[in-house]
PDB file of C-alpha atoms in Angstrom:
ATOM      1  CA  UNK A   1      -1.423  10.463 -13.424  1.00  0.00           C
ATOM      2  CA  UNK A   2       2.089   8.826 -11.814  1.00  0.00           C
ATOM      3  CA  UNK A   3       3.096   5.392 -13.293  1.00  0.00           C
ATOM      4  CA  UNK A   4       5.407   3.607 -11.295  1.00  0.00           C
ATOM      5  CA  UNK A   5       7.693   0.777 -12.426  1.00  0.00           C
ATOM      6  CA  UNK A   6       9.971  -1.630 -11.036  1.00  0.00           C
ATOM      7  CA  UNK A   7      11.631  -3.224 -13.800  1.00  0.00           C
ATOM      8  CA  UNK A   8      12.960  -6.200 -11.696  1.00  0.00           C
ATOM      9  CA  UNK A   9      10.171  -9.032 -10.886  1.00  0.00           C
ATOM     10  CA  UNK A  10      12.533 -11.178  -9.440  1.00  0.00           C
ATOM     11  CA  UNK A  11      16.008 -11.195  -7.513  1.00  0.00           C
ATOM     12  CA  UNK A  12      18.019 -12.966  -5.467  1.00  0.00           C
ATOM     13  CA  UNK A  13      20.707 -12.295  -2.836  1.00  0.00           C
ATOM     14  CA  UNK A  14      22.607 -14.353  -0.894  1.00  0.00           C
ATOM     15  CA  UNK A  15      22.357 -13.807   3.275  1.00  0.00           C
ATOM     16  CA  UNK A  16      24.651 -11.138   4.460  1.00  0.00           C
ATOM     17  CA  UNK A  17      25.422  -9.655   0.874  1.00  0.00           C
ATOM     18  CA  UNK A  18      24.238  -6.496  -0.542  1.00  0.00           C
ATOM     19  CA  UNK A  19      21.197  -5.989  -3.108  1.00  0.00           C
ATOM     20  CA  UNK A  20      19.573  -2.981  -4.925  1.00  0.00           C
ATOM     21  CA  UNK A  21      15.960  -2.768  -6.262  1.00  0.00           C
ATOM     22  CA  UNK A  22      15.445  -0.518  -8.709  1.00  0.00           C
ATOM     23  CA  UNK A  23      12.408   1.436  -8.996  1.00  0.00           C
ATOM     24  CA  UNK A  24      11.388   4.692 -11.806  1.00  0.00           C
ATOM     25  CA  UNK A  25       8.379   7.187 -11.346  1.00  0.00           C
ATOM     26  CA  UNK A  26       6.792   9.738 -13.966  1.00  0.00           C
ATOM     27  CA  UNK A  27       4.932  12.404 -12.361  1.00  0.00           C
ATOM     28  CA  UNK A  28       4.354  16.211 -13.174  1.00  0.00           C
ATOM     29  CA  UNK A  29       4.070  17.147  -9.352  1.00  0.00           C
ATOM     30  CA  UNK A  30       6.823  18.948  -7.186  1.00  0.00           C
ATOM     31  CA  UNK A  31       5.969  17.840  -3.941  1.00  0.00           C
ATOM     32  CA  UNK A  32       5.530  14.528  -3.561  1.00  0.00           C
ATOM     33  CA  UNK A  33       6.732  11.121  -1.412  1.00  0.00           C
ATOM     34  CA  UNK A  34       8.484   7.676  -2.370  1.00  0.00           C
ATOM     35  CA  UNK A  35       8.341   4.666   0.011  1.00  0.00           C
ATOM     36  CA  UNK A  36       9.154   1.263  -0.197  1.00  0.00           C
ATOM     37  CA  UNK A  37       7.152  -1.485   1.144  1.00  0.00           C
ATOM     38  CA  UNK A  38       8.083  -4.729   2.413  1.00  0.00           C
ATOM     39  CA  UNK A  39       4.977  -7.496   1.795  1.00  0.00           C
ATOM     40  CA  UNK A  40       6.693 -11.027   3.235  1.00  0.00           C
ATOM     41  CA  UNK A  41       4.680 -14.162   3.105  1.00  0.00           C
ATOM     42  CA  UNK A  42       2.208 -13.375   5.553  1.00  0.00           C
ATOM     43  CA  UNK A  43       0.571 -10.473   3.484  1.00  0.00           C
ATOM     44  CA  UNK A  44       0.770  -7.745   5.365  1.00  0.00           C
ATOM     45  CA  UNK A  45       2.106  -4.595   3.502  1.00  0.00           C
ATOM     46  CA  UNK A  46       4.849  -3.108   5.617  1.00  0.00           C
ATOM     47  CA  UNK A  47       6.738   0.527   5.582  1.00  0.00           C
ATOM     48  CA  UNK A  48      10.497   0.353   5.011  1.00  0.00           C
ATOM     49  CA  UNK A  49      11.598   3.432   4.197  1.00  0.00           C
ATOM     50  CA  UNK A  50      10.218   6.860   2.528  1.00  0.00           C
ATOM     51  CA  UNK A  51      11.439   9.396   1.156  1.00  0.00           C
ATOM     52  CA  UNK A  52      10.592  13.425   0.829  1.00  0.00           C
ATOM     53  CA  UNK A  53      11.155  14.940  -2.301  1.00  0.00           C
ATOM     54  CA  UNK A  54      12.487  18.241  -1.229  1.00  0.00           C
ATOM     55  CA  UNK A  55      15.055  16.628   0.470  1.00  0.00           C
ATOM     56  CA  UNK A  56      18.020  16.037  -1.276  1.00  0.00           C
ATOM     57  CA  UNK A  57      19.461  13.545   1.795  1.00  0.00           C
ATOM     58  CA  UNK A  58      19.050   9.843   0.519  1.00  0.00           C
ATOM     59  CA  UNK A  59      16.839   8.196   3.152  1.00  0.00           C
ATOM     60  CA  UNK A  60      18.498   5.490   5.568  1.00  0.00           C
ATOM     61  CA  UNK A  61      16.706   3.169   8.097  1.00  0.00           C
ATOM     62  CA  UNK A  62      19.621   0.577   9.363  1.00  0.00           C
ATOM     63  CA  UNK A  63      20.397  -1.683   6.635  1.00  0.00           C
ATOM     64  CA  UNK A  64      17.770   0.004   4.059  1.00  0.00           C
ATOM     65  CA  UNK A  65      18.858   2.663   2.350  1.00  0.00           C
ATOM     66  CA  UNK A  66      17.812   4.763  -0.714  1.00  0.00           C
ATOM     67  CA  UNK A  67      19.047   6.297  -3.731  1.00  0.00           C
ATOM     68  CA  UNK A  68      17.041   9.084  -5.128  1.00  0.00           C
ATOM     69  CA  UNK A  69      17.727  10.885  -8.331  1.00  0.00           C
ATOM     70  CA  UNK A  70      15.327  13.487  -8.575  1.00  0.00           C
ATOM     71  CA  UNK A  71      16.230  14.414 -12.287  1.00  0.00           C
ATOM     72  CA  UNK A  72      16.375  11.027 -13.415  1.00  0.00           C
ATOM     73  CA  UNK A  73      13.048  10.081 -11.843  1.00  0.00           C
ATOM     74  CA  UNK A  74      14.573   7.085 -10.122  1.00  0.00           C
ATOM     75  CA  UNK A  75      14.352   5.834  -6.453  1.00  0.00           C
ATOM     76  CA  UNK A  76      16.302   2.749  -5.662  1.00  0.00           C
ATOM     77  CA  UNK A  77      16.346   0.275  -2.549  1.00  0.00           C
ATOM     78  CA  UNK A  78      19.528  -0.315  -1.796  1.00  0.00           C
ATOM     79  CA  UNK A  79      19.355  -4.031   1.430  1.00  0.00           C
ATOM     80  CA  UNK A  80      22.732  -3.920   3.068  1.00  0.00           C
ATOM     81  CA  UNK A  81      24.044  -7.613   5.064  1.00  0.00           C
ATOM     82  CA  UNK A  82      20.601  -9.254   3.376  1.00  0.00           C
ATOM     83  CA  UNK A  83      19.488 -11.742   5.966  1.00  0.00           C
ATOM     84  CA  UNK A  84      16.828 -14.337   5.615  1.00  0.00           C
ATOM     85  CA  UNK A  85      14.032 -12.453   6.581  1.00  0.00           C
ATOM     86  CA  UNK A  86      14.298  -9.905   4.241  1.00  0.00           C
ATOM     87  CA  UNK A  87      13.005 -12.603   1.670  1.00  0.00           C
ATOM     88  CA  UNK A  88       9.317 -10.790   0.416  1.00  0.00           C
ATOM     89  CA  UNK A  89       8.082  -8.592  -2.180  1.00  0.00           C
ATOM     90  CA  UNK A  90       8.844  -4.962  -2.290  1.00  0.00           C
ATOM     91  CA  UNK A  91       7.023  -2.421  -4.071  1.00  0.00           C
ATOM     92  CA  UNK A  92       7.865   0.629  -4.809  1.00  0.00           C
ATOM     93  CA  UNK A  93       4.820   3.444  -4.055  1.00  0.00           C
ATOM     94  CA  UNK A  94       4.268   7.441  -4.956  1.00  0.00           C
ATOM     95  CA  UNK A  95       1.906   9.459  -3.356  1.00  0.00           C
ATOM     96  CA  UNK A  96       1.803  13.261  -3.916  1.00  0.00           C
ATOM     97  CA  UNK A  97       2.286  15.909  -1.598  1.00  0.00           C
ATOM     98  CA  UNK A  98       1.426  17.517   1.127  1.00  0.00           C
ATOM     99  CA  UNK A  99       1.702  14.923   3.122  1.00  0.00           C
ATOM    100  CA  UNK A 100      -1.252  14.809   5.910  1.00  0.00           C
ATOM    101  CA  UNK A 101      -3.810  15.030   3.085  1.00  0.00           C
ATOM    102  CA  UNK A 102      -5.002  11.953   2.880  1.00  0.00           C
ATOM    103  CA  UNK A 103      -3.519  11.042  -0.973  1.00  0.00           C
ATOM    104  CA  UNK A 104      -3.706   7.335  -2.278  1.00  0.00           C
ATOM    105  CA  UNK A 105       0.035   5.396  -2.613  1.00  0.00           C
ATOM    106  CA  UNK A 106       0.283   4.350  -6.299  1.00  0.00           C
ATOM    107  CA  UNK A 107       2.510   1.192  -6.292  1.00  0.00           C
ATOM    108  CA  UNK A 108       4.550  -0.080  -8.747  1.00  0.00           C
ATOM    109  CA  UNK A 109       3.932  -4.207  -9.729  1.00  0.00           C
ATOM    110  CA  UNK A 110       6.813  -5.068  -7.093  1.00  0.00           C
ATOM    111  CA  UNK A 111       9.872  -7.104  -6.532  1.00  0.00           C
ATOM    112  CA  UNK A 112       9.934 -10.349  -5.240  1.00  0.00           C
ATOM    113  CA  UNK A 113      13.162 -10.682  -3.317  1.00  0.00           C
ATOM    114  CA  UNK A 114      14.449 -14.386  -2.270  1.00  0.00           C
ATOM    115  CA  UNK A 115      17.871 -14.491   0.449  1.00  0.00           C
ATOM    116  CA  UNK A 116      19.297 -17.605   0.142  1.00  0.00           C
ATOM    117  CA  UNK A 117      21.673 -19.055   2.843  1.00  0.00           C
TER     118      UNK A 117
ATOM    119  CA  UNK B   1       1.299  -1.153  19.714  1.00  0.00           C
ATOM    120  CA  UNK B   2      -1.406  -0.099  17.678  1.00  0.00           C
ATOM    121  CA  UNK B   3      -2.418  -2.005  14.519  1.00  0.00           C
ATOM    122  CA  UNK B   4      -5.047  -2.178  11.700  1.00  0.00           C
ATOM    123  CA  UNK B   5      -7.418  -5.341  12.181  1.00  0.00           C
ATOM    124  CA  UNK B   6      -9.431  -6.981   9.379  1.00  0.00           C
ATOM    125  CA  UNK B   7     -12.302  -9.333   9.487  1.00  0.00           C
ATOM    126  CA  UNK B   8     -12.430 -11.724   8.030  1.00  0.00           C
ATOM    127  CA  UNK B   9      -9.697 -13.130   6.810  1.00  0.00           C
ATOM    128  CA  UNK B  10     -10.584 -15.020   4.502  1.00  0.00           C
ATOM    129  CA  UNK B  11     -14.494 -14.896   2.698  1.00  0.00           C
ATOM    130  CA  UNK B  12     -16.153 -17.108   0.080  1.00  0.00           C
ATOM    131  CA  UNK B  13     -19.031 -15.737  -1.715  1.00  0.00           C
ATOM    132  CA  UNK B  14     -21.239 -16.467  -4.797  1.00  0.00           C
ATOM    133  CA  UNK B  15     -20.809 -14.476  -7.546  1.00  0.00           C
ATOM    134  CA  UNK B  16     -23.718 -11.943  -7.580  1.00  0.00           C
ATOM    135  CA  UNK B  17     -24.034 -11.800  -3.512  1.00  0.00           C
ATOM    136  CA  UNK B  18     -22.994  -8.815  -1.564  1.00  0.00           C
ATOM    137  CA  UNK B  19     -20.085  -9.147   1.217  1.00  0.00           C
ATOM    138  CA  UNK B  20     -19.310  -6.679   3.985  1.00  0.00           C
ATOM    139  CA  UNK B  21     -15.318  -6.801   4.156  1.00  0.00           C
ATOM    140  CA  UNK B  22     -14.634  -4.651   8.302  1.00  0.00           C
ATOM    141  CA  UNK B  23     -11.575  -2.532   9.558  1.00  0.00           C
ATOM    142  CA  UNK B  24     -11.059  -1.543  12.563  1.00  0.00           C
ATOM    143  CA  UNK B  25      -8.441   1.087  11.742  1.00  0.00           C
ATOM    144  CA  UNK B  26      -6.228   2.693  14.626  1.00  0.00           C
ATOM    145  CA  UNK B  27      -8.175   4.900  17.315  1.00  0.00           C
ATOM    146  CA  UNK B  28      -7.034   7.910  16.832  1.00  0.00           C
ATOM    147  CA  UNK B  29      -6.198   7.823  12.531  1.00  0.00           C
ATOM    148  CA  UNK B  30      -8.399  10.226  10.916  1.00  0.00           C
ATOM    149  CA  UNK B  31      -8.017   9.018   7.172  1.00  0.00           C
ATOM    150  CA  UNK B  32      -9.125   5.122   5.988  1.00  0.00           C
ATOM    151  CA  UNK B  33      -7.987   3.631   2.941  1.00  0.00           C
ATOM    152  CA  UNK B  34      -8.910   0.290   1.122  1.00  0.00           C
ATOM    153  CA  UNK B  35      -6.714  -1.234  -1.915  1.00  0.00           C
ATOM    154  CA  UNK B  36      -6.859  -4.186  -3.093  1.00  0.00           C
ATOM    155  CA  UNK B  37      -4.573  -6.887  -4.623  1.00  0.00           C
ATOM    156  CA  UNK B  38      -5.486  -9.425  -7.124  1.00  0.00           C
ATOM    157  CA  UNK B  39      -3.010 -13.159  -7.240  1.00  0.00           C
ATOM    158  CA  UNK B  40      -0.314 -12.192  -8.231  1.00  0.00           C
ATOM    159  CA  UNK B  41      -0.811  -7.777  -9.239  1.00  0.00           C
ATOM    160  CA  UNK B  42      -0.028  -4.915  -7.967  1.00  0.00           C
ATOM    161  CA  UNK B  43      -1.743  -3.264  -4.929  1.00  0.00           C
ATOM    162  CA  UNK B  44      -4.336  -0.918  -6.250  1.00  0.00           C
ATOM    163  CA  UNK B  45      -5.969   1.870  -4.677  1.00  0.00           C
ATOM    164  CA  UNK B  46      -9.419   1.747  -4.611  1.00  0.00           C
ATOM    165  CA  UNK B  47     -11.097   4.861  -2.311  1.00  0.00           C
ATOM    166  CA  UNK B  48      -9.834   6.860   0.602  1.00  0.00           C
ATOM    167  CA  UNK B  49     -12.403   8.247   3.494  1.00  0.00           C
ATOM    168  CA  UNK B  50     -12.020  11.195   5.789  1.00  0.00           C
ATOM    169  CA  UNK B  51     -14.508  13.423   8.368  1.00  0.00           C
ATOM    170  CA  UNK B  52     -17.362  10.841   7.119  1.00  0.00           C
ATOM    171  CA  UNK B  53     -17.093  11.213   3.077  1.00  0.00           C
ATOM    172  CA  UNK B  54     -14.939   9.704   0.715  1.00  0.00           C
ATOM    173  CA  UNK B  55     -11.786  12.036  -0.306  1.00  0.00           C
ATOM    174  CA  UNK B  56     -10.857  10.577  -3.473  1.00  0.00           C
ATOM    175  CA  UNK B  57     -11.623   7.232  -5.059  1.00  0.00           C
ATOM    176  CA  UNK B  58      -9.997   5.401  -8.474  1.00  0.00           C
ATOM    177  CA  UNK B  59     -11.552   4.141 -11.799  1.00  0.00           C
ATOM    178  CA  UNK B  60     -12.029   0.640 -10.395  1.00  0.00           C
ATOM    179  CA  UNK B  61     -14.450   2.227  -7.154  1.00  0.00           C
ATOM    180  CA  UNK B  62     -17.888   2.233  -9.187  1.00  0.00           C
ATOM    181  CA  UNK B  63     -21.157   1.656  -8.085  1.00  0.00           C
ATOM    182  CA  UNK B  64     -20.741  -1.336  -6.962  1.00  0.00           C
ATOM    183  CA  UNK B  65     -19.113  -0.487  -3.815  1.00  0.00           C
ATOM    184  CA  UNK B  66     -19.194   1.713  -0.930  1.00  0.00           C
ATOM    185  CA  UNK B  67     -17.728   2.861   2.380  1.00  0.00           C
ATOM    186  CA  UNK B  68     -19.223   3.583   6.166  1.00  0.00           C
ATOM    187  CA  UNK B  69     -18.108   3.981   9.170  1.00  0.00           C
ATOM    188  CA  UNK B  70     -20.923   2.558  10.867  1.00  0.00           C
ATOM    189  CA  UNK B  71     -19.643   3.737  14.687  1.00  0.00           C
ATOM    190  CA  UNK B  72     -16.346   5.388  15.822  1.00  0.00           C
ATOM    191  CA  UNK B  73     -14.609   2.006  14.911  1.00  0.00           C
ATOM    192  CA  UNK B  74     -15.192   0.740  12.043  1.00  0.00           C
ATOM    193  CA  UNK B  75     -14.663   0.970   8.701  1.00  0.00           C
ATOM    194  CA  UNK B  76     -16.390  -1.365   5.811  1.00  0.00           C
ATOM    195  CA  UNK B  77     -16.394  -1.808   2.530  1.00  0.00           C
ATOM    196  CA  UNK B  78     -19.075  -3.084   0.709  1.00  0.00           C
ATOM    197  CA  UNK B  79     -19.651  -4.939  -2.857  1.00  0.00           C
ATOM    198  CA  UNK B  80     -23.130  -5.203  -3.929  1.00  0.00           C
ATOM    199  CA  UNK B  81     -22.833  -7.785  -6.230  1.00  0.00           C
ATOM    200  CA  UNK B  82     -19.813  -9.492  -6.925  1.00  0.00           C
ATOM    201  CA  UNK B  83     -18.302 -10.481  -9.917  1.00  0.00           C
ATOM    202  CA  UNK B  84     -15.591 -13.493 -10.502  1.00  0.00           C
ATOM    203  CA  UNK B  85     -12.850 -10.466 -10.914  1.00  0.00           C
ATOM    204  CA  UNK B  86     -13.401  -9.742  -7.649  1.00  0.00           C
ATOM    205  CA  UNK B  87     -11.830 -11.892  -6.413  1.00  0.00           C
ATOM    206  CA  UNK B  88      -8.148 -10.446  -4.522  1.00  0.00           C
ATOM    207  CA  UNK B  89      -6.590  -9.308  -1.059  1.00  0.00           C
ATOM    208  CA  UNK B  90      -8.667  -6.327   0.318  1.00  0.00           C
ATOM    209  CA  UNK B  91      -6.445  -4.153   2.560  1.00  0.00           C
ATOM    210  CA  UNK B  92      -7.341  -1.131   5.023  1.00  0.00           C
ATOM    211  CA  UNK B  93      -5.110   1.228   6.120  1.00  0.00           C
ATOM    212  CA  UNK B  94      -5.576   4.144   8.210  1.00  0.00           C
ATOM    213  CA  UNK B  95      -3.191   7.428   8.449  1.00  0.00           C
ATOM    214  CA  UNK B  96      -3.323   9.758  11.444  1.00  0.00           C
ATOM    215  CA  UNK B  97      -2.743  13.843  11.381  1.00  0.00           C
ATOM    216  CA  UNK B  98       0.586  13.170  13.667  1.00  0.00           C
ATOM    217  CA  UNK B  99       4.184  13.808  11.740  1.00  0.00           C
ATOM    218  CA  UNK B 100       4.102  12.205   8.007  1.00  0.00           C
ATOM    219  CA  UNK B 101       0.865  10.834   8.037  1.00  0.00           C
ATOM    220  CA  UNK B 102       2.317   7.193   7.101  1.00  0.00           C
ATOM    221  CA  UNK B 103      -0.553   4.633   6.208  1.00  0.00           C
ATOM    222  CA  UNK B 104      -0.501   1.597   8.108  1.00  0.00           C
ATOM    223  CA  UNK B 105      -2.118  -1.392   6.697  1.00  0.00           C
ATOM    224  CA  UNK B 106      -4.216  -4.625   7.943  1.00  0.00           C
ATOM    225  CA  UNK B 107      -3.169  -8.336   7.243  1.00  0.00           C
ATOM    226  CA  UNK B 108      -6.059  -8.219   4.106  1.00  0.00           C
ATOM    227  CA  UNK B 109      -9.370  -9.962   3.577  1.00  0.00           C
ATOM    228  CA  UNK B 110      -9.111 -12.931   1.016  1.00  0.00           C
ATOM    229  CA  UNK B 111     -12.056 -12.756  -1.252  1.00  0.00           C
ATOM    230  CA  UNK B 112     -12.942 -15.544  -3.281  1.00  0.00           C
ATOM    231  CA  UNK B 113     -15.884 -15.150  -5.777  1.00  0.00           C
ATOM    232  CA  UNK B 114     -17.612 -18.687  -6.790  1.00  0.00           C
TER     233      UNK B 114
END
């Protein structure tokens, strides 16, 4: 079974600075996928940013990007110029590989992540 | 664009009654998903549904519930008899074939058990 923990419950940023969730997985399987997903106030869980892990390229989408350390188990968000509605919870999810097979996302108990002005 | 719909959004229920929680998952998504999220906990998985049969399903998916997809739209989940601990955010998701399969998820289904 994959465990996934984010060791941060809560943080806080200040708008346009920088922030980094951190986020550790256990797993026995090779091929497998890390995301992070954003859940803001309104409840709906939404994709950030994934990550394959065969590829040895940290993932970027805009301001969001990751930093994976295969060996050390460890996939980090990393919010660049934080704005105000980046304020929500982030979790930090597994699901093994291949992809297009249907596999559950394990999440991790989340980050709840407040940008103040 | 395309999105996951949920109804409804929020339900009250006795404890010991059965409630029908619906998706409506994206047309053309070939895999549905439910988790769920009690106050303040992580989002759990709870059973995963493809080509009309479940695919894989977690400790916390006993007898108590099920899945259908009644018509080519929608997805339920059913408890049979709920229990106080039921009580949390239901959310469906649905993953198509296409590229990385990414799940998309509905706003959630409140449950509150009386």
């Amino acid at each position: 079974a994959q465990t996934v923990t984010q060791s941060q419950p809560e943080m806080s940023v200040q708008e346009a600075e920088t922030v980094t969730l951190s986020c550790t997985y256990d797993t026995s399987e090779n091929n497998y996928y890390l995301f992070w997903y954003k859940q803001p106030p309104s409840r709906q869980m939404i994709l950030v940013i994934r990550q394959e892990a065969y590829k040895q390229q940290n993932a970027t989408e805009n301001r969001f990007s990751v930093n994976f350390q295969k060996a050390a188990k460890s996939f980090s968000l990393k919010i660049s110029d934080s704005q105000l509605g980046d304020t929500a919870m982030y979790f930090c999810a597994f699901m093994k590989g291949p992809a297009n097979s249907g596999y559950a996302l394990n999440f991790g108990k989340g980050t709840s992540l407040l940008v103040t002005p | 664009e395309p999105e996951v719909t949920q109804t409804p959004s929020h339900q009250v229920t006795q404890m010991g009654q059965e409630v029908i929680l619906r998706c409506v998952p994206i047309s053309n998504h070939l895999y549905f998903y439910w988790y769920r999220q009690i106050l303040g906990q992580k989002v759990e998985f709870l059973v995963s549904f493809y080509n009309n049969e479940i695919s894989e399903k977690s400790e916390i998916f006993d007898d108590q519930f099920s899945v259908e997809r009644p018509d080519g739209s929608n997805f339920t989940l059913k408890i049979r008899s709920t229990k106080l601990e039921d009580s949390a955010m239901y959310f469906c998701a649905s993953s198509g074939m296409d590229g990385f399969n990414e799940q998309f998820f509905g706003p959630g289904t409140r449950l509150t058990v009386l």
